Each structure stands twice: as structure tokens, then as C-alpha cells.
Amino acid sequence: MWKQRRVYEGMLDGLILLALIWAGVKFSWDLPRWYDIPTFDEAEMLRAGVELTWAKVSKLKSEWSPLYVFWYAFLNRVARPESRVALHDLNWRILAVLASVGLYAVLRRYRIARIYAAGLALFALLSRLVWFDLTRSVLLAVVLTYAAAWAATWPRQRWKRLWVGGWLLGLAAFARPEYAFPAMGLVLFAGVDAARAWKRRPWRWTSRDGLLLVPVVLPTIGIMVWGLPFGHGRSVYAFGQHFAFNLWMCLGQPETRTWEEEVEAAFGSIQSIAQAVWRNPTMFAQHVLCNLKRGHKVVGQMVIHAPWSGLRYIYEAGATLLAWALGTLWVLARHRTRCRRRWLVGWGRGDLLFWSMVAAALLAPIVIISSLKPHYRAQFGWAWLTLWAYLCLPRQYTSRPWYRTLLLAALLIAVTPPTMAGLSAHPSWYPTLYNRSTVQAIARITASEPGPIVVSAHKRLAHYFLISYLDSRFEIGRRLPQEGALAFIQRYRPDILIVHFPWYDGDDSWRVFREHPEAYGYWMYPIGKQRALYVRSDRFPPPSSR
């Protein structure tokens, strides 16, 4: 009877997991019509993954998400998508579903009732914890964190749970370096806890304890191949950029210098964020205060996604915050004894320590670097959501007769979520996706050209990273200056120019070229109202002459 019940419960969990997978597939069905492709880190990691060979594996930098690059390479070779843009979309969908499934699996290991675990996992799947701009490497780190938390629930002794969770969390550090600090903390805490347990009661090392060496293997290989996942300048690079942004936008200083010059003027030449704190604590405190003033954006990250903005978005964020606050107060007021007992049990088992250290480590980039980055807020949101669920949601230890209701609920989860267009305030309207449209236009124009094809763009690097979504025929040309653009075009004659109009309004020579590009051997391919491609006529004739 007991075995039959376990099988039945496993089937119910499996059904809910399948329902969550289908919900993710359905919700992201029209993803290419709503979300643009990102540039910078995401584009560079995608390119590195597509072009990765075994000879290049050891050359990846440990602080720049080598495991995410490896994941892209694996996905590209297994799925074989039709383009790099399609690979990006596939990666996003898969990581979104895996993160939601991971949340449900971990909550069920914590004995959270199925209906609550499924509801929270569905909420996370449809929220801005998944559907945000910029790099998706945080989603891979979230998936690995849930894998570590799930594996850590199986040992009985606390030091073993912390040991397994800490070492497996070290894998997430090769997707996002900030996870290295809770991983090291958990391993050190496990060592101290093991010594204290040995002092109380010595134990014998058994063959089963040999399994504790298994979680050590993969992180150790990563350290041997790539090195420690921090201390190579990425944090200083991110801090410097956002420090300068806060100087200009929050503190009101004029934007007359580059971010490197702003950091040099405020802190001198720094090799770590700790040096910045030591050399100018007042300026660093002002930077942190600017980040804290935007703390409401962390709450805004944890709302159901839809391509809207303005008052409706603020309403959703406020409603979410109010619901969580009232729900938490209701649980604390009505079940104070249960919450206190859960706190003690969570500390005794190590689960509470695991998620508290993860949440604290993921809050640090929001406070120290920038509270504007949605991927920082998203990864913290996942940890906070899990910690909140562990402390507040009701648990289920015994079987109950209303499993058929759960079956219906699982089916309802599968069929209820609409697509992104269904959640939009304007289902018939789609935004102009400049990056996606640019890459598609370049690929269409140059489809029959063997290459090489030289592409130039403005001095900001965003457009250069768009080349990562194209194939190896394309080369990055010289940067198109914001003054003297016509002289640059006549001298270097790039095959394709990517131009964002607002950045060239003050250049008279650019206006001359824009009015009569055919006089200089180019034709224009418009992309929305603010961007255009200028293509060399001798290499790629305009559509009317083909």
C-alpha cells in the first residue's frame, strides 16, 4: 500500500512537471515578436559557444561565464538551430522551463504542498524573473542552484547537506561568479560543522560516505581548467560603469568624461571594489545610496510579465508587494508556532543557511554595483522567493483524498497561461525589435555573398556585438565617428553601415550623406524610425535592381 501511494504521488508530481513544461512552451510561443536579442555579454557568450572547440575550452576566462559558453556549445550541437538568433531563443525557453521545474522540485523536497509549489512555480515561469533584458547566464546559475539545493536534501546530517550543496553550488559560480562566495562559505561551514560533530561523537568512514566526494569532482575540474571564478577584473569593470552612470544620472554630474576617467578621478587605479571602498568611502557610499533609492525595482521584477509599461506595471508591482506582505503577516499571526518551528528545523537541517547565504550574496551586486540591472534583480528574486516559500507556505507530509483535485489543477496549469500577446494590453501591436530586425536584414541582404563582409557602426559597442549573431563571413570594421562621418565613409568604404539616427543629428556631413546616399555608392534599408542600414551598391545591389 505504501509503495503504491509513493508511485501515485510520483505520478502526480510528474504530471505537474509536464504541465509546467507545456505552460512555458505555450507562453513563450511568440517570444520572437516581443523580445529583442541582447548585445554585449549575451551576444559574446553565444558567439563563443557556437565557435567553441576543444582547443579553446582551456582558454575561456573563469570570471566570464565559461560554463554558460559550454552550455551554448552543447545546445548548438544537439539542437542544431537554423540560426544563432534561433539558438538564443531556444536557450531562453529551455532555461525558463528548467528554472521553474527546479523551483517546484526543490519545494516538493521541502514538503511544500503540491498546489502551492505548483502555483509558485507557475508564477515564477510567467514573471519578470525569467522574461527580462540582458544576459541569461543568471538563469543557468539559478538552475544549477536548484540542482545543488535538491541534491543537498538527501543526506541526513547537516554538515553533509552543506557539503553537497556548497560544492555543487560551485558549478553555478562558473555561470555567474557571485555564486562563488556562498559556495565557499557553505563548504567552510560544513567543515566546521563536521569537526564539531566528530568531537561530539566520532564516526567511521563508510563506503556510502564516499559519495560525498562526487560533488567535488566537477567544480574541481572547473578550477583546474579555468581557475577561480573571481578576481580577474569583471567586478571592477561592472562597478566602474555603473558608478559613472550614478554620477551622471543620480548625482547630477555632467557627462564630460568616460567611465574609466570617472573611476580614476574618484578612486584612482583600482584592482578590486575593496580598494574603492578604502580610498574614497564617501563617494562609494553615495553610489550605494543611489542604488538603494531604486530598491522598488527589485519588487517590480517579481510581477507577471507582459509587454506593457506605465501605470499598469506599477499597479501590478504594488499588488504583488501587498499580497506578499499581507500573506506573510497572516501566516506569522496565525501560525507563529509553526513558523518558529520551521525556522529551527531549517537551521538544524542547513536548508535555511543555504538559501540565506545565496540570497545575501545575490543581494550584494544590487547594492554594490547597480540596482538597475534586471538580471541582478531576477537572480535575487528566485532566491528570495524560495526562502519565503520555505518559511511561509504550508507543508504536506501525509496523503490526502483530494489528489484528483490536484490532477485537475495540473491540467488547468497546462491550458490556462496565454501567450505573451494574450497578456499584452495591445495584443494586435508588436514593438520594433531593432537588434533582431537588424540581424535579420543583414542576413537577408547578404545571403548569396561568400564574404568577407565588413560591417561598421557607431562608437558605442552595442552594434558590434550584433555581429556575434551572424556567421563567420562578417568582420567588424572601424568605428563610425559621430563627427566627420562622410569623410570616414569615403575613405574606408565599409560594406554595411549600422546607423542609429539620434547619435548623428549634430553632424552636418552626415546629413549630406543621409539625403543622397546613392551619390556615394550606398542604398538605405530602413529599420523602424531610428535605425537604418546603408549598404554598398557595388557589392549588394538594391532590391529594385536585382
Coordinates of C-alpha atoms in Angstrom, one line a residue:
M1 CA 0.0 0.0 0.0
W2 CA 2.8 2.4 0.9
K3 CA 4.7 1.7 -2.3
Q4 CA 1.5 2.2 -4.4
R5 CA 1.0 5.5 -2.7
R6 CA 4.6 6.6 -3.4
V7 CA 4.1 5.7 -7.1
Y8 CA 0.9 7.6 -7.2
E9 CA 2.4 10.7 -5.6
G10 CA 5.3 10.4 -8.1
M11 CA 2.9 10.3 -11.0
L12 CA 1.2 13.4 -9.7
D13 CA 4.4 15.3 -9.4
G14 CA 5.4 14.1 -12.9
L15 CA 2.1 15.4 -14.3
I16 CA 2.5 18.8 -12.7
L17 CA 6.1 19.0 -14.1
L18 CA 4.8 18.2 -17.6
A19 CA 2.1 20.8 -17.1
L20 CA 4.7 23.4 -16.2
I21 CA 6.8 22.5 -19.3
W22 CA 3.8 22.9 -21.5
A23 CA 2.9 26.2 -19.9
G24 CA 6.4 27.5 -20.6
V25 CA 6.3 26.4 -24.2
K26 CA 2.9 28.0 -24.7
F27 CA 3.7 31.2 -23.0
S28 CA 6.9 31.8 -25.0
W29 CA 5.4 30.7 -28.3
D30 CA 5.5 34.3 -29.7
L31 CA 8.8 35.2 -28.0
P32 CA 10.5 36.5 -31.2
R33 CA 7.7 39.0 -31.7
W34 CA 8.1 40.6 -28.2
Y35 CA 11.7 40.4 -27.1
D36 CA 14.7 41.8 -28.8
I37 CA 18.1 40.0 -28.8
P38 CA 20.6 41.4 -26.3
T39 CA 24.1 42.6 -27.0
F40 CA 27.3 42.7 -25.0
D41 CA 27.8 39.7 -22.7
E42 CA 25.0 37.5 -24.1
A43 CA 26.0 38.0 -27.7
E44 CA 29.7 37.4 -27.0
M45 CA 28.9 34.2 -25.0
L46 CA 26.7 32.9 -27.7
R47 CA 29.4 33.5 -30.4
A48 CA 32.0 31.9 -28.2
G49 CA 29.7 28.9 -27.7
V50 CA 29.0 28.4 -31.3
E51 CA 32.7 28.7 -32.3
L52 CA 33.9 26.6 -29.3
T53 CA 36.3 23.8 -29.9
W54 CA 38.2 21.5 -27.5
A55 CA 41.3 23.5 -28.1
K56 CA 39.5 26.7 -27.0
V57 CA 38.0 25.3 -23.8
S58 CA 41.0 25.9 -21.6
K59 CA 41.3 29.5 -22.9
L60 CA 37.9 30.6 -21.6
K61 CA 38.1 33.0 -18.7
S62 CA 36.8 31.8 -15.4
E63 CA 35.1 35.1 -14.5
W64 CA 33.3 35.4 -17.8
S65 CA 30.8 32.5 -17.5
P66 CA 32.7 29.6 -19.2
L67 CA 30.1 27.1 -18.2
Y68 CA 27.4 29.2 -20.0
V69 CA 29.6 29.2 -23.1
F70 CA 29.9 25.5 -22.8
W71 CA 26.1 25.2 -22.4
Y72 CA 25.6 27.2 -25.6
A73 CA 28.1 24.9 -27.4
F74 CA 26.2 21.8 -26.2
L75 CA 22.8 23.2 -27.2
N76 CA 24.1 24.3 -30.6
R77 CA 25.4 20.8 -31.4
V78 CA 22.4 18.9 -30.1
A79 CA 19.5 21.1 -31.3
R80 CA 21.2 22.4 -34.5
P81 CA 19.0 25.6 -34.8
E82 CA 18.7 27.3 -38.1
S83 CA 20.4 30.5 -36.9
R84 CA 22.2 32.0 -34.0
V85 CA 19.2 34.1 -33.2
A86 CA 17.1 30.9 -33.0
L87 CA 19.7 29.4 -30.7
H88 CA 19.3 32.4 -28.4
D89 CA 15.6 32.0 -28.3
L90 CA 15.8 28.2 -27.7
N91 CA 18.3 28.7 -24.9
W92 CA 16.0 31.2 -23.2
R93 CA 12.9 28.9 -23.4
I94 CA 14.8 25.9 -22.1
L95 CA 16.4 27.8 -19.1
A96 CA 13.0 29.4 -18.3
V97 CA 11.3 26.0 -18.0
L98 CA 14.2 24.4 -16.2
A99 CA 14.3 27.1 -13.6
S100 CA 10.5 26.8 -12.9
V101 CA 10.8 23.0 -12.8
G102 CA 13.8 23.3 -10.4
L103 CA 11.8 25.5 -8.1
Y104 CA 8.9 23.0 -8.0
A105 CA 11.2 20.1 -7.4
V106 CA 13.0 21.8 -4.5
L107 CA 9.8 22.9 -2.9
R108 CA 8.5 19.4 -3.1
R109 CA 11.7 18.1 -1.4
Y110 CA 10.9 20.6 1.4
R111 CA 7.4 19.0 1.6
I112 CA 5.6 22.2 0.5
A113 CA 2.1 21.2 -0.6
R114 CA 1.8 20.5 -4.3
I115 CA -0.9 23.1 -5.0
Y116 CA 1.3 25.8 -3.5
A117 CA 4.5 24.6 -5.1
A118 CA 2.9 24.4 -8.5
G119 CA 1.3 27.8 -8.2
L120 CA 4.5 29.5 -7.2
A121 CA 6.5 27.7 -9.9
L122 CA 3.9 28.9 -12.5
F123 CA 4.0 32.4 -11.1
A124 CA 7.8 32.4 -11.5
L125 CA 7.6 31.0 -15.0
L126 CA 5.3 33.8 -16.2
S127 CA 7.1 36.6 -14.3
R128 CA 9.9 39.0 -15.0
L129 CA 12.2 36.7 -13.0
V130 CA 12.5 34.9 -16.4
W131 CA 11.5 37.4 -19.1
F132 CA 14.0 40.2 -18.7
D133 CA 16.6 42.0 -20.8
L134 CA 20.3 41.5 -20.8
T135 CA 22.3 38.3 -20.1
R136 CA 20.5 34.9 -19.5
S137 CA 23.5 33.4 -17.8
V138 CA 21.8 34.1 -14.4
L139 CA 19.1 31.6 -15.4
L140 CA 21.7 28.8 -15.9
A141 CA 23.1 29.8 -12.5
V142 CA 19.6 29.6 -11.0
V143 CA 19.0 26.1 -12.5
L144 CA 22.4 24.9 -11.1
T145 CA 21.5 26.4 -7.7
Y146 CA 18.2 24.4 -7.6
A147 CA 20.1 21.3 -8.6
A148 CA 22.5 21.8 -5.7
A149 CA 19.7 22.5 -3.3
W150 CA 17.8 19.4 -4.5
A151 CA 20.9 17.2 -4.1
A152 CA 21.6 18.6 -0.6
T153 CA 18.2 17.4 0.7
W154 CA 19.1 13.8 0.6
P155 CA 21.8 13.4 3.3
R156 CA 20.5 13.4 6.8
Q157 CA 23.4 15.1 8.7
R158 CA 23.6 18.9 8.4
W159 CA 27.3 19.0 7.6
K160 CA 26.8 16.5 4.7
R161 CA 23.9 18.6 3.3
L162 CA 26.0 21.8 3.4
W163 CA 29.0 20.0 1.9
V164 CA 27.0 18.6 -1.0
G165 CA 25.1 21.9 -1.6
G166 CA 28.2 24.0 -1.3
W167 CA 30.3 22.1 -3.8
L168 CA 27.5 21.8 -6.3
L169 CA 26.8 25.5 -5.9
G170 CA 30.4 26.0 -7.0
L171 CA 29.3 25.0 -10.5
A172 CA 26.9 28.0 -10.6
A173 CA 29.9 30.2 -10.0
F174 CA 31.2 29.3 -13.4
A175 CA 28.0 30.7 -14.8
R176 CA 27.9 33.8 -12.5
P177 CA 31.0 34.5 -10.4
E178 CA 29.0 35.9 -7.4
Y179 CA 27.9 32.4 -6.5
A180 CA 31.4 31.5 -5.6
F181 CA 31.1 33.3 -2.2
P182 CA 28.1 31.4 -0.8
A183 CA 29.6 28.2 -2.2
M184 CA 32.9 28.7 -0.3
G185 CA 31.0 29.8 2.8
L186 CA 28.9 26.6 2.8
V187 CA 31.9 24.4 2.3
L188 CA 33.8 26.1 5.2
F189 CA 30.7 25.9 7.4
A190 CA 30.3 22.2 6.5
G191 CA 33.9 21.6 7.6
V192 CA 33.5 23.4 10.9
D193 CA 30.2 21.5 11.5
A194 CA 31.8 18.2 10.7
A195 CA 34.6 18.8 13.2
R196 CA 32.0 19.7 15.9
A197 CA 30.0 16.6 15.1
W198 CA 33.2 14.5 15.3
K199 CA 34.0 16.0 18.6
R200 CA 30.6 15.1 20.0
R201 CA 30.5 11.6 18.6
P202 CA 33.3 10.1 16.3
W203 CA 32.0 8.1 13.3
R204 CA 33.5 5.6 10.9
W205 CA 34.0 6.4 7.3
T206 CA 31.8 4.0 5.2
S207 CA 31.6 3.3 1.5
R208 CA 28.4 5.3 1.4
D209 CA 30.3 8.4 2.7
G210 CA 32.5 8.0 -0.4
L211 CA 29.6 9.5 -2.4
L212 CA 30.5 12.8 -0.7
L213 CA 33.5 13.1 -3.0
V214 CA 31.2 13.0 -6.1
P215 CA 30.1 16.7 -5.8
V216 CA 33.7 17.8 -5.5
V217 CA 34.7 16.4 -8.9
L218 CA 33.1 18.8 -11.4
P219 CA 33.9 22.1 -9.5
T220 CA 37.5 20.9 -9.1
I221 CA 37.8 20.2 -12.8
G222 CA 36.5 23.7 -13.5
I223 CA 39.0 25.3 -11.1
M224 CA 41.9 23.2 -12.7
V225 CA 40.9 24.2 -16.3
W226 CA 39.7 27.8 -15.8
G227 CA 40.9 28.9 -12.4
L228 CA 38.9 30.5 -9.6
P229 CA 35.8 32.3 -10.8
F230 CA 36.6 35.7 -9.4
G231 CA 39.4 38.2 -9.1
H232 CA 40.0 38.8 -12.8
G233 CA 38.6 42.3 -13.1
R234 CA 35.0 41.6 -14.2
S235 CA 33.5 43.0 -10.9
V236 CA 35.7 46.2 -11.2
Y237 CA 34.6 46.6 -14.8
A238 CA 30.9 46.3 -13.9
F239 CA 31.3 48.5 -10.8
G240 CA 33.1 51.2 -12.8
Q241 CA 30.5 51.5 -15.5
H242 CA 27.6 51.8 -13.1
F243 CA 29.4 54.1 -10.7
A244 CA 29.8 56.5 -13.6
F245 CA 26.2 56.1 -14.5
N246 CA 25.1 57.0 -11.0
L247 CA 27.4 60.0 -11.0
W248 CA 25.7 61.3 -14.2
M249 CA 22.0 60.3 -13.6
C250 CA 21.7 60.2 -9.9
L251 CA 24.2 62.7 -8.5
G252 CA 23.8 65.2 -11.4
Q253 CA 27.4 65.5 -12.5
P254 CA 27.9 66.4 -16.2
E255 CA 28.7 63.6 -18.6
T256 CA 32.0 65.0 -19.9
R257 CA 34.4 62.0 -19.3
T258 CA 34.4 58.3 -19.9
W259 CA 33.5 55.9 -17.2
E260 CA 37.2 54.9 -16.9
E261 CA 38.1 58.6 -16.3
E262 CA 35.4 59.0 -13.7
V263 CA 36.6 56.0 -11.7
E264 CA 40.2 57.2 -11.9
A265 CA 39.2 60.6 -10.6
A266 CA 37.2 59.2 -7.7
F267 CA 39.3 56.2 -6.6
G268 CA 42.5 56.2 -8.6
S269 CA 43.6 53.0 -10.3
I270 CA 41.8 50.2 -8.6
Q271 CA 42.1 46.4 -8.9
S272 CA 39.1 45.5 -6.7
I273 CA 36.0 47.0 -5.3
A274 CA 37.5 46.8 -1.8
Q275 CA 40.2 49.3 -2.9
A276 CA 37.4 51.7 -4.0
V277 CA 35.8 51.5 -0.6
W278 CA 39.1 52.1 1.2
R279 CA 40.2 55.0 -0.9
N280 CA 37.0 57.0 -1.1
P281 CA 34.3 55.7 1.3
T282 CA 32.2 58.8 1.0
M283 CA 31.9 58.6 -2.8
F284 CA 31.3 54.8 -2.6
A285 CA 28.5 55.4 0.0
Q286 CA 26.8 57.9 -2.3
H287 CA 26.9 55.3 -5.1
V288 CA 25.4 52.7 -2.8
L289 CA 22.7 55.2 -1.7
C290 CA 21.7 55.8 -5.4
N291 CA 21.2 52.0 -5.8
L292 CA 19.1 51.8 -2.6
K293 CA 16.9 54.6 -3.8
R294 CA 15.8 52.4 -6.7
G295 CA 15.1 49.4 -4.4
H296 CA 11.4 49.3 -5.5
K297 CA 12.6 48.0 -8.9
V298 CA 13.5 44.7 -7.1
V299 CA 9.8 44.3 -6.3
G300 CA 8.9 45.3 -9.8
Q301 CA 11.0 42.4 -11.1
M302 CA 8.7 39.9 -9.4
V303 CA 5.5 40.5 -11.3
I304 CA 3.7 38.7 -14.1
H305 CA 5.3 39.5 -17.4
A306 CA 3.5 41.5 -20.1
P307 CA 4.9 43.9 -22.7
W308 CA 3.2 46.9 -21.1
S309 CA 4.6 49.8 -19.0
G310 CA 3.4 52.8 -17.0
L311 CA 0.6 52.8 -14.5
R312 CA -0.5 49.2 -15.2
Y313 CA 3.0 47.9 -14.5
I314 CA 3.2 50.0 -11.2
Y315 CA -0.2 48.6 -10.2
E316 CA 1.0 45.0 -10.8
A317 CA 4.1 45.6 -8.7
G318 CA 2.2 47.2 -5.9
A319 CA -0.5 44.5 -5.9
T320 CA 2.3 41.8 -5.7
L321 CA 4.1 43.5 -2.9
L322 CA 0.8 44.0 -1.0
A323 CA -0.2 40.3 -1.5
W324 CA 3.1 39.1 -0.2
A325 CA 3.1 41.4 2.8
L326 CA -0.5 40.5 3.8
G327 CA 0.1 36.8 3.2
T328 CA 3.3 36.8 5.3
L329 CA 1.6 38.7 8.1
W330 CA -1.3 36.3 8.1
V331 CA 0.9 33.3 8.3
L332 CA 3.0 34.8 11.0
A333 CA 0.0 35.9 13.0
R334 CA -2.0 32.6 12.7
H335 CA 0.9 30.1 12.7
R336 CA 3.6 31.7 14.9
T337 CA 4.5 28.4 16.5
R338 CA 4.7 26.6 13.1
C339 CA 6.9 29.4 11.7
R340 CA 9.2 29.3 14.7
R341 CA 9.5 25.5 14.5
R342 CA 10.2 25.8 10.7
W343 CA 12.9 28.3 11.4
L344 CA 14.6 26.0 13.9
V345 CA 14.2 22.9 11.7
G346 CA 15.5 24.8 8.7
W347 CA 18.6 25.9 10.6
G348 CA 19.1 22.4 12.0
R349 CA 19.0 20.8 8.6
G350 CA 21.0 23.5 6.9
D351 CA 18.4 24.4 4.3
L352 CA 17.8 27.9 5.8
L353 CA 21.6 28.6 5.9
F354 CA 21.9 27.5 2.3
W355 CA 19.2 29.9 0.9
S356 CA 20.1 32.7 3.3
M357 CA 23.7 32.7 2.1
V358 CA 22.7 32.6 -1.5
A359 CA 20.2 35.4 -1.1
A360 CA 22.7 37.6 0.7
A361 CA 25.4 37.0 -1.9
L362 CA 22.9 37.8 -4.7
L363 CA 21.7 41.0 -3.0
A364 CA 25.3 42.3 -2.9
P365 CA 25.5 43.1 -6.7
I366 CA 22.3 45.0 -6.5
V367 CA 23.6 47.2 -3.6
I368 CA 27.2 47.5 -4.6
I369 CA 27.1 47.5 -8.4
S370 CA 23.7 48.5 -9.7
S371 CA 20.0 48.1 -8.9
L372 CA 19.0 48.9 -12.5
K373 CA 20.2 45.6 -13.9
P374 CA 17.2 43.3 -14.3
H375 CA 19.4 40.1 -14.3
Y376 CA 20.8 41.1 -10.9
R377 CA 17.3 41.6 -9.6
A378 CA 16.0 38.4 -11.2
Q379 CA 18.5 36.0 -9.7
F380 CA 18.0 37.6 -6.2
G381 CA 14.2 37.2 -6.8
W382 CA 14.5 33.5 -7.3
A383 CA 16.5 33.0 -4.0
W384 CA 14.1 35.3 -2.1
L385 CA 11.1 33.5 -3.4
T386 CA 12.4 30.1 -2.4
L387 CA 13.4 31.4 1.1
W388 CA 9.9 33.0 1.5
A389 CA 8.2 29.8 0.4
Y390 CA 10.3 27.7 2.8
L391 CA 9.3 29.8 5.8
C392 CA 5.7 30.7 5.0
L393 CA 4.0 28.1 2.7
P394 CA 2.1 25.1 4.3
R395 CA 3.6 21.7 4.0
Q396 CA 2.1 18.3 3.3
Y397 CA 3.5 15.2 5.0
T398 CA 0.7 12.7 4.5
S399 CA -1.5 11.7 1.6
R400 CA -4.9 13.3 1.4
P401 CA -8.0 12.2 -0.6
W402 CA -8.2 15.3 -2.8
Y403 CA -5.5 14.2 -5.3
R404 CA -8.0 14.3 -8.1
T405 CA -8.3 18.0 -7.5
L406 CA -4.6 18.3 -7.9
L407 CA -4.8 16.4 -11.2
L408 CA -7.4 18.9 -12.4
A409 CA -5.2 21.8 -11.1
A410 CA -2.2 20.4 -13.1
L411 CA -4.2 20.2 -16.2
L412 CA -5.5 23.8 -15.6
I413 CA -2.0 25.0 -15.2
A414 CA -1.2 23.5 -18.6
V415 CA -4.0 25.1 -20.5
T416 CA -4.5 28.4 -18.7
P417 CA -1.4 30.5 -19.4
P418 CA -1.8 32.6 -22.5
T419 CA 1.0 33.7 -24.8
M420 CA 2.8 36.9 -24.3
A421 CA 0.4 38.6 -26.8
G422 CA -2.5 37.4 -24.7
L423 CA -1.1 39.2 -21.6
S424 CA -0.3 42.4 -23.5
A425 CA -2.5 45.4 -23.2
H426 CA -2.4 45.7 -27.0
P427 CA -2.5 42.1 -28.4
S428 CA -2.5 43.3 -32.0
W429 CA 0.5 45.6 -31.6
Y430 CA 4.1 44.5 -31.6
P431 CA 7.2 46.6 -30.7
T432 CA 10.0 47.4 -33.1
L433 CA 12.8 45.0 -32.2
Y434 CA 15.8 46.9 -33.6
N435 CA 18.5 44.3 -32.9
R436 CA 16.6 41.3 -34.1
S437 CA 15.4 43.3 -37.2
T438 CA 19.0 44.4 -37.9
V439 CA 20.4 40.9 -37.8
Q440 CA 17.6 39.5 -40.0
A441 CA 18.0 42.3 -42.5
I442 CA 21.8 41.8 -42.8
A443 CA 21.4 38.1 -43.2
R444 CA 18.7 38.6 -45.9
I445 CA 20.7 41.2 -47.9
T446 CA 24.0 39.2 -47.8
A447 CA 22.5 35.7 -48.2
S448 CA 24.3 34.9 -51.5
E449 CA 27.6 36.7 -50.8
P450 CA 30.6 34.4 -49.8
G451 CA 32.4 37.2 -47.8
P452 CA 34.3 38.6 -46.1
I453 CA 31.8 41.4 -45.3
V454 CA 32.9 44.4 -43.3
V455 CA 30.4 46.0 -41.0
S456 CA 30.9 49.4 -39.3
A457 CA 28.8 51.1 -36.7
H458 CA 28.9 53.9 -34.2
K459 CA 31.5 54.2 -31.4
R460 CA 29.2 52.6 -28.8
L461 CA 29.9 48.8 -28.9
A462 CA 26.3 47.6 -28.9
H463 CA 26.1 47.2 -32.7
Y464 CA 29.4 45.4 -32.9
F465 CA 28.1 42.6 -30.7
L466 CA 25.2 42.1 -33.2
I467 CA 27.8 40.6 -35.5
S468 CA 28.0 37.7 -33.0
Y469 CA 24.5 36.6 -34.2
L470 CA 25.8 36.4 -37.8
D471 CA 28.1 33.8 -39.3
S472 CA 31.9 33.9 -39.8
R473 CA 31.7 35.8 -43.1
F474 CA 31.3 39.1 -41.2
E475 CA 34.1 41.2 -39.9
I476 CA 33.9 44.2 -37.6
G477 CA 35.2 47.3 -39.4
R478 CA 36.3 50.6 -38.0
R479 CA 34.0 52.6 -35.7
L480 CA 31.8 55.1 -37.4
P481 CA 32.6 58.5 -35.8
Q482 CA 29.9 60.9 -34.7
E483 CA 31.6 63.8 -36.4
G484 CA 33.0 63.7 -39.9
A485 CA 31.0 60.6 -40.9
L486 CA 31.1 61.4 -44.6
A487 CA 34.9 61.6 -44.7
F488 CA 35.0 58.2 -42.9
I489 CA 32.7 56.6 -45.4
Q490 CA 34.6 57.9 -48.4
R491 CA 37.9 56.7 -47.0
Y492 CA 37.1 53.3 -45.6
R493 CA 34.1 52.2 -47.7
P494 CA 32.6 49.6 -45.3
D495 CA 30.3 47.1 -46.9
I496 CA 27.4 47.8 -44.4
L497 CA 26.9 50.7 -42.0
I498 CA 24.6 50.3 -39.0
V499 CA 23.4 53.7 -38.1
H500 CA 21.2 54.9 -35.1
F501 CA 20.0 58.3 -36.2
P502 CA 19.8 60.2 -32.8
W503 CA 23.6 59.9 -32.4
Y504 CA 24.4 61.7 -35.7
D505 CA 21.9 64.6 -35.7
G506 CA 24.7 67.1 -34.9
D507 CA 27.0 66.1 -37.8
D508 CA 26.5 68.2 -41.0
S509 CA 28.4 65.8 -43.2
W510 CA 26.1 63.0 -42.0
R511 CA 23.1 64.9 -43.1
V512 CA 24.6 65.3 -46.6
F513 CA 25.2 61.6 -46.8
R514 CA 21.7 60.7 -45.5
E515 CA 19.9 62.9 -48.0
H516 CA 21.7 61.4 -51.0
P517 CA 23.4 58.0 -50.1
E518 CA 23.2 56.9 -53.8
A519 CA 25.7 59.6 -54.7
Y520 CA 28.3 57.9 -52.6
G521 CA 27.5 54.4 -53.7
Y522 CA 25.1 53.3 -50.9
W523 CA 21.4 52.5 -50.6
M524 CA 19.4 52.6 -47.4
Y525 CA 17.4 49.8 -45.7
P526 CA 15.2 51.4 -43.0
I527 CA 14.7 49.6 -39.7
G528 CA 11.9 51.3 -37.6
K529 CA 12.1 55.1 -37.1
Q530 CA 15.5 55.3 -35.5
R531 CA 17.8 52.9 -37.3
A532 CA 18.9 52.1 -40.9
L533 CA 21.4 50.0 -42.8
Y534 CA 23.5 51.7 -45.5
V535 CA 24.7 49.1 -48.0
R536 CA 27.3 49.3 -50.7
S537 CA 25.6 49.2 -54.1
D538 CA 28.5 47.6 -55.9
R539 CA 28.6 44.6 -53.7
F540 CA 24.9 44.3 -52.8
P541 CA 22.6 45.9 -55.4
P542 CA 19.3 47.4 -54.0
P543 CA 16.2 45.2 -54.4
S544 CA 14.9 47.1 -57.4
S545 CA 18.0 46.4 -59.5
R546 CA 18.2 42.6 -58.7

